[in-house]
């Protein structure tokens, strides 16, 4: 089903790609700080579905068609980026759905699972660089002498597993930072760190 020689090169390549800091990893860390790892899983589910769709589309040639219509990505990027910037500003001011309250109770309780899922999905699919990246990087790891569908399914499953591990590690890092700063009761600083990260993701998404 898979060429083991290609697989041996594929796994470390995508581990390097996934664990390198990027928009989705920064978003995972930010949410880990403010709402915890458990609720951040909803954002991860959305991001993983988006990554899986991009990987499949890149191989099937759909990505090339979408990249020829940049207005689609521009619309998603600006809308998604503006929303994340707005959230970041709210968090910086210790206000809004995702800011950690001063009493440290009920953080993130107002933001829905659907909203978290949408954040992850939009952040994944709205970046044309991600589409172009998969178009270039994924096809060389497919063995043309083997059946395409089983190979693609297996490689996408491996990509998603690696991506999930990376997201969990970044979210856990954010949750650890939360615990360290809460010990000093510096909730405002925690909100400003998270808000700055969210602002960075929003600007990155809109202008990247």
mmCIF file of C-alpha atoms in Angstrom:
data_model
loop_
_atom_site.group_PDB
_atom_site.id
_atom_site.type_symbol
_atom_site.label_atom_id
_atom_site.label_comp_id
_atom_site.label_asym_id
_atom_site.label_seq_id
_atom_site.Cartn_x
_atom_site.Cartn_y
_atom_site.Cartn_z
ATOM 1 C CA UNK A 1 0.000 0.000 0.000
ATOM 2 C CA UNK A 2 2.891 2.365 0.778
ATOM 3 C CA UNK A 3 6.445 2.675 -0.455
ATOM 4 C CA UNK A 4 8.427 2.249 2.779
ATOM 5 C CA UNK A 5 11.423 4.158 1.438
ATOM 6 C CA UNK A 6 9.263 7.175 0.666
ATOM 7 C CA UNK A 7 7.470 6.776 3.992
ATOM 8 C CA UNK A 8 10.778 6.900 5.878
ATOM 9 C CA UNK A 9 11.437 10.332 4.362
ATOM 10 C CA UNK A 10 7.814 11.475 4.590
ATOM 11 C CA UNK A 11 7.389 11.167 8.361
ATOM 12 C CA UNK A 12 10.347 13.342 9.497
ATOM 13 C CA UNK A 13 9.603 15.873 6.751
ATOM 14 C CA UNK A 14 6.051 16.444 7.924
ATOM 15 C CA UNK A 15 7.048 16.322 11.574
ATOM 16 C CA UNK A 16 9.406 19.216 10.900
ATOM 17 C CA UNK A 17 6.700 21.090 9.009
ATOM 18 C CA UNK A 18 3.999 20.526 11.632
ATOM 19 C CA UNK A 19 6.089 21.392 14.681
ATOM 20 C CA UNK A 20 7.462 24.588 13.126
ATOM 21 C CA UNK A 21 5.548 27.549 14.648
ATOM 22 C CA UNK A 22 2.790 28.777 12.363
ATOM 23 C CA UNK A 23 -0.701 30.252 12.459
ATOM 24 C CA UNK A 24 -2.491 27.129 13.682
ATOM 25 C CA UNK A 25 0.155 26.314 16.283
ATOM 26 C CA UNK A 26 0.064 29.878 17.620
ATOM 27 C CA UNK A 27 -3.730 29.700 17.756
ATOM 28 C CA UNK A 28 -3.528 26.408 19.678
ATOM 29 C CA UNK A 29 -1.134 27.955 22.210
ATOM 30 C CA UNK A 30 -3.336 31.028 22.595
ATOM 31 C CA UNK A 31 -6.445 28.961 23.253
ATOM 32 C CA UNK A 32 -4.465 26.713 25.580
ATOM 33 C CA UNK A 33 -3.692 29.817 27.646
ATOM 34 C CA UNK A 34 -7.247 31.131 27.803
ATOM 35 C CA UNK A 35 -9.676 28.191 27.622
ATOM 36 C CA UNK A 36 -7.527 25.125 28.319
ATOM 37 C CA UNK A 37 -6.528 22.097 26.274
ATOM 38 C CA UNK A 38 -9.862 20.272 26.514
ATOM 39 C CA UNK A 39 -11.931 23.031 24.897
ATOM 40 C CA UNK A 40 -9.143 23.798 22.427
ATOM 41 C CA UNK A 41 -9.725 20.314 20.993
ATOM 42 C CA UNK A 42 -12.743 21.743 19.142
ATOM 43 C CA UNK A 43 -10.494 24.197 17.319
ATOM 44 C CA UNK A 44 -8.097 21.323 16.572
ATOM 45 C CA UNK A 45 -10.888 19.232 15.026
ATOM 46 C CA UNK A 46 -11.737 22.078 12.661
ATOM 47 C CA UNK A 47 -8.088 22.638 11.777
ATOM 48 C CA UNK A 48 -7.493 18.941 11.100
ATOM 49 C CA UNK A 49 -10.504 18.686 8.793
ATOM 50 C CA UNK A 50 -9.238 21.734 6.919
ATOM 51 C CA UNK A 51 -5.732 20.266 6.598
ATOM 52 C CA UNK A 52 -7.139 16.939 5.395
ATOM 53 C CA UNK A 53 -9.225 18.659 2.719
ATOM 54 C CA UNK A 54 -6.242 20.716 1.568
ATOM 55 C CA UNK A 55 -4.000 17.650 1.313
ATOM 56 C CA UNK A 56 -6.560 15.689 -0.703
ATOM 57 C CA UNK A 57 -7.350 18.667 -2.958
ATOM 58 C CA UNK A 58 -3.663 19.302 -3.605
ATOM 59 C CA UNK A 59 -3.165 15.811 -4.991
ATOM 60 C CA UNK A 60 -6.439 15.757 -6.925
ATOM 61 C CA UNK A 61 -5.640 19.053 -8.641
ATOM 62 C CA UNK A 62 -8.455 21.031 -7.040
ATOM 63 C CA UNK A 63 -5.924 23.263 -5.300
ATOM 64 C CA UNK A 64 -4.597 24.512 -8.631
ATOM 65 C CA UNK A 65 -8.107 25.627 -9.620
ATOM 66 C CA UNK A 66 -8.704 27.389 -6.307
ATOM 67 C CA UNK A 67 -5.355 29.146 -6.383
ATOM 68 C CA UNK A 68 -6.359 30.572 -9.771
ATOM 69 C CA UNK A 69 -9.226 32.397 -7.991
ATOM 70 C CA UNK A 70 -7.369 34.408 -5.328
ATOM 71 C CA UNK A 71 -10.471 36.405 -4.392
ATOM 72 C CA UNK A 72 -11.818 33.318 -2.600
ATOM 73 C CA UNK A 73 -8.815 33.205 -0.290
ATOM 74 C CA UNK A 74 -8.716 36.976 0.079
ATOM 75 C CA UNK A 75 -12.322 37.004 1.308
ATOM 76 C CA UNK A 76 -11.727 34.209 3.814
ATOM 77 C CA UNK A 77 -8.426 35.686 4.946
ATOM 78 C CA UNK A 78 -9.765 39.152 5.630
ATOM 79 C CA UNK A 79 -12.951 38.006 7.344
ATOM 80 C CA UNK A 80 -11.164 35.387 9.440
ATOM 81 C CA UNK A 81 -8.246 37.698 10.211
ATOM 82 C CA UNK A 82 -10.531 40.582 11.235
ATOM 83 C CA UNK A 83 -12.431 38.308 13.621
ATOM 84 C CA UNK A 84 -9.246 37.037 15.242
ATOM 85 C CA UNK A 85 -7.873 40.586 15.567
ATOM 86 C CA UNK A 86 -11.115 41.637 17.258
ATOM 87 C CA UNK A 87 -10.832 38.705 19.681
ATOM 88 C CA UNK A 88 -7.201 39.626 20.357
ATOM 89 C CA UNK A 89 -8.115 43.220 21.193
ATOM 90 C CA UNK A 90 -10.853 42.018 23.531
ATOM 91 C CA UNK A 91 -8.452 39.636 25.254
ATOM 92 C CA UNK A 92 -5.830 42.387 25.607
ATOM 93 C CA UNK A 93 -8.423 44.463 27.452
ATOM 94 C CA UNK A 94 -9.439 41.435 29.603
ATOM 95 C CA UNK A 95 -12.898 41.513 28.028
ATOM 96 C CA UNK A 96 -14.951 39.349 25.729
ATOM 97 C CA UNK A 97 -15.707 35.669 25.365
ATOM 98 C CA UNK A 98 -12.181 34.322 25.536
ATOM 99 C CA UNK A 99 -10.479 36.560 28.096
ATOM 100 C CA UNK A 100 -9.595 35.013 31.442
ATOM 101 C CA UNK A 101 -11.809 36.620 34.088
ATOM 102 C CA UNK A 102 -10.226 38.307 37.073
ATOM 103 C CA UNK A 103 -11.640 35.662 39.430
ATOM 104 C CA UNK A 104 -10.184 32.903 37.185
ATOM 105 C CA UNK A 105 -13.573 31.165 37.019
ATOM 106 C CA UNK A 106 -15.467 30.369 33.862
ATOM 107 C CA UNK A 107 -12.698 31.238 31.402
ATOM 108 C CA UNK A 108 -13.806 30.740 27.852
ATOM 109 C CA UNK A 109 -17.258 29.500 28.894
ATOM 110 C CA UNK A 110 -19.048 31.904 26.550
ATOM 111 C CA UNK A 111 -17.410 30.793 23.310
ATOM 112 C CA UNK A 112 -19.212 27.906 21.620
ATOM 113 C CA UNK A 113 -17.763 24.680 20.320
ATOM 114 C CA UNK A 114 -19.005 25.637 16.870
ATOM 115 C CA UNK A 115 -17.113 28.934 16.998
ATOM 116 C CA UNK A 116 -13.928 27.165 18.064
ATOM 117 C CA UNK A 117 -14.342 24.578 15.303
ATOM 118 C CA UNK A 118 -14.900 27.351 12.739
ATOM 119 C CA UNK A 119 -11.782 29.209 13.896
ATOM 120 C CA UNK A 120 -9.612 26.162 13.310
ATOM 121 C CA UNK A 121 -11.209 25.301 9.970
ATOM 122 C CA UNK A 122 -11.025 28.826 8.542
ATOM 123 C CA UNK A 123 -7.457 29.346 9.753
ATOM 124 C CA UNK A 124 -6.432 26.138 7.976
ATOM 125 C CA UNK A 125 -8.189 26.636 4.639
ATOM 126 C CA UNK A 126 -7.857 30.407 4.259
ATOM 127 C CA UNK A 127 -4.097 30.373 3.791
ATOM 128 C CA UNK A 128 -3.131 29.972 0.105
ATOM 129 C CA UNK A 129 0.455 29.266 1.172
ATOM 130 C CA UNK A 130 -0.801 26.101 2.834
ATOM 131 C CA UNK A 131 -2.476 24.973 -0.387
ATOM 132 C CA UNK A 132 0.627 25.737 -2.430
ATOM 133 C CA UNK A 133 2.791 23.957 0.138
ATOM 134 C CA UNK A 134 0.817 20.715 -0.110
ATOM 135 C CA UNK A 135 0.760 20.934 -3.905
ATOM 136 C CA UNK A 136 4.559 20.993 -3.933
ATOM 137 C CA UNK A 137 5.434 18.732 -1.015
ATOM 138 C CA UNK A 138 2.878 15.906 -0.976
ATOM 139 C CA UNK A 139 2.912 14.507 -4.565
ATOM 140 C CA UNK A 140 6.616 13.482 -4.512
ATOM 141 C CA UNK A 141 5.833 11.032 -1.693
ATOM 142 C CA UNK A 142 3.243 9.166 -3.785
ATOM 143 C CA UNK A 143 4.492 6.095 -5.640
ATOM 144 C CA UNK A 144 2.958 6.098 -9.119
ATOM 145 C CA UNK A 145 3.339 2.323 -9.359
ATOM 146 C CA UNK A 146 0.954 1.765 -6.445
ATOM 147 C CA UNK A 147 -2.778 2.391 -6.096
ATOM 148 C CA UNK A 148 -3.354 6.088 -5.478
ATOM 149 C CA UNK A 149 -6.386 6.071 -3.152
ATOM 150 C CA UNK A 150 -4.918 3.830 -0.401
ATOM 151 C CA UNK A 151 -1.625 5.755 -0.479
ATOM 152 C CA UNK A 152 -3.317 9.133 -0.228
ATOM 153 C CA UNK A 153 -5.607 7.964 2.571
ATOM 154 C CA UNK A 154 -2.691 6.572 4.569
ATOM 155 C CA UNK A 155 -0.500 9.650 4.088
ATOM 156 C CA UNK A 156 -3.309 12.033 5.050
ATOM 157 C CA UNK A 157 -3.961 9.958 8.175
ATOM 158 C CA UNK A 158 -0.266 10.241 9.094
ATOM 159 C CA UNK A 159 -0.307 13.999 8.411
ATOM 160 C CA UNK A 160 -3.328 14.467 10.662
ATOM 161 C CA UNK A 161 -1.806 12.382 13.457
ATOM 162 C CA UNK A 162 1.422 14.408 13.351
ATOM 163 C CA UNK A 163 -0.542 17.666 13.187
ATOM 164 C CA UNK A 164 -2.687 16.654 16.168
ATOM 165 C CA UNK A 165 0.417 15.853 18.236
ATOM 166 C CA UNK A 166 1.908 19.250 17.392
ATOM 167 C CA UNK A 167 -1.322 21.088 18.234
ATOM 168 C CA UNK A 168 -1.604 19.276 21.562
ATOM 169 C CA UNK A 169 1.974 20.132 22.503
ATOM 170 C CA UNK A 170 1.449 23.831 21.714
ATOM 171 C CA UNK A 171 -1.874 23.896 23.587
ATOM 172 C CA UNK A 172 -0.272 22.169 26.579
ATOM 173 C CA UNK A 173 2.479 24.787 26.494
ATOM 174 C CA UNK A 174 -0.152 27.510 26.664
ATOM 175 C CA UNK A 175 -1.956 25.779 29.536
ATOM 176 C CA UNK A 176 1.344 25.453 31.420
ATOM 177 C CA UNK A 177 1.998 29.179 30.968
ATOM 178 C CA UNK A 178 -1.500 29.831 32.293
ATOM 179 C CA UNK A 179 -0.803 27.846 35.469
ATOM 180 C CA UNK A 180 2.563 29.529 36.043
ATOM 181 C CA UNK A 181 1.180 33.039 35.725
ATOM 182 C CA UNK A 182 -1.971 32.316 37.704
ATOM 183 C CA UNK A 183 0.236 31.442 40.670
ATOM 184 C CA UNK A 184 1.274 35.079 40.732
ATOM 185 C CA UNK A 185 -2.351 36.160 40.137
ATOM 186 C CA UNK A 186 -1.186 38.105 37.100
ATOM 187 C CA UNK A 187 -4.329 37.528 35.061
ATOM 188 C CA UNK A 188 -4.048 40.827 33.185
ATOM 189 C CA UNK A 189 -0.580 39.882 31.921
ATOM 190 C CA UNK A 190 -1.908 36.469 30.895
ATOM 191 C CA UNK A 191 -4.720 38.081 28.908
ATOM 192 C CA UNK A 192 -2.267 40.461 27.234
ATOM 193 C CA UNK A 193 0.061 37.639 26.219
ATOM 194 C CA UNK A 194 -2.878 35.674 24.786
ATOM 195 C CA UNK A 195 -4.306 38.793 23.140
ATOM 196 C CA UNK A 196 -0.978 39.608 21.500
ATOM 197 C CA UNK A 197 -0.702 36.062 20.136
ATOM 198 C CA UNK A 198 -4.277 36.199 18.824
ATOM 199 C CA UNK A 199 -3.606 39.577 17.194
ATOM 200 C CA UNK A 200 -0.513 38.094 15.544
ATOM 201 C CA UNK A 201 -2.539 35.161 14.160
ATOM 202 C CA UNK A 202 -5.228 37.505 12.853
ATOM 203 C CA UNK A 203 -2.760 39.819 11.091
ATOM 204 C CA UNK A 204 -0.808 36.809 9.819
ATOM 205 C CA UNK A 205 -3.980 35.287 8.365
ATOM 206 C CA UNK A 206 -5.161 38.535 6.774
ATOM 207 C CA UNK A 207 -1.837 39.595 5.271
ATOM 208 C CA UNK A 208 0.059 36.313 4.926
#
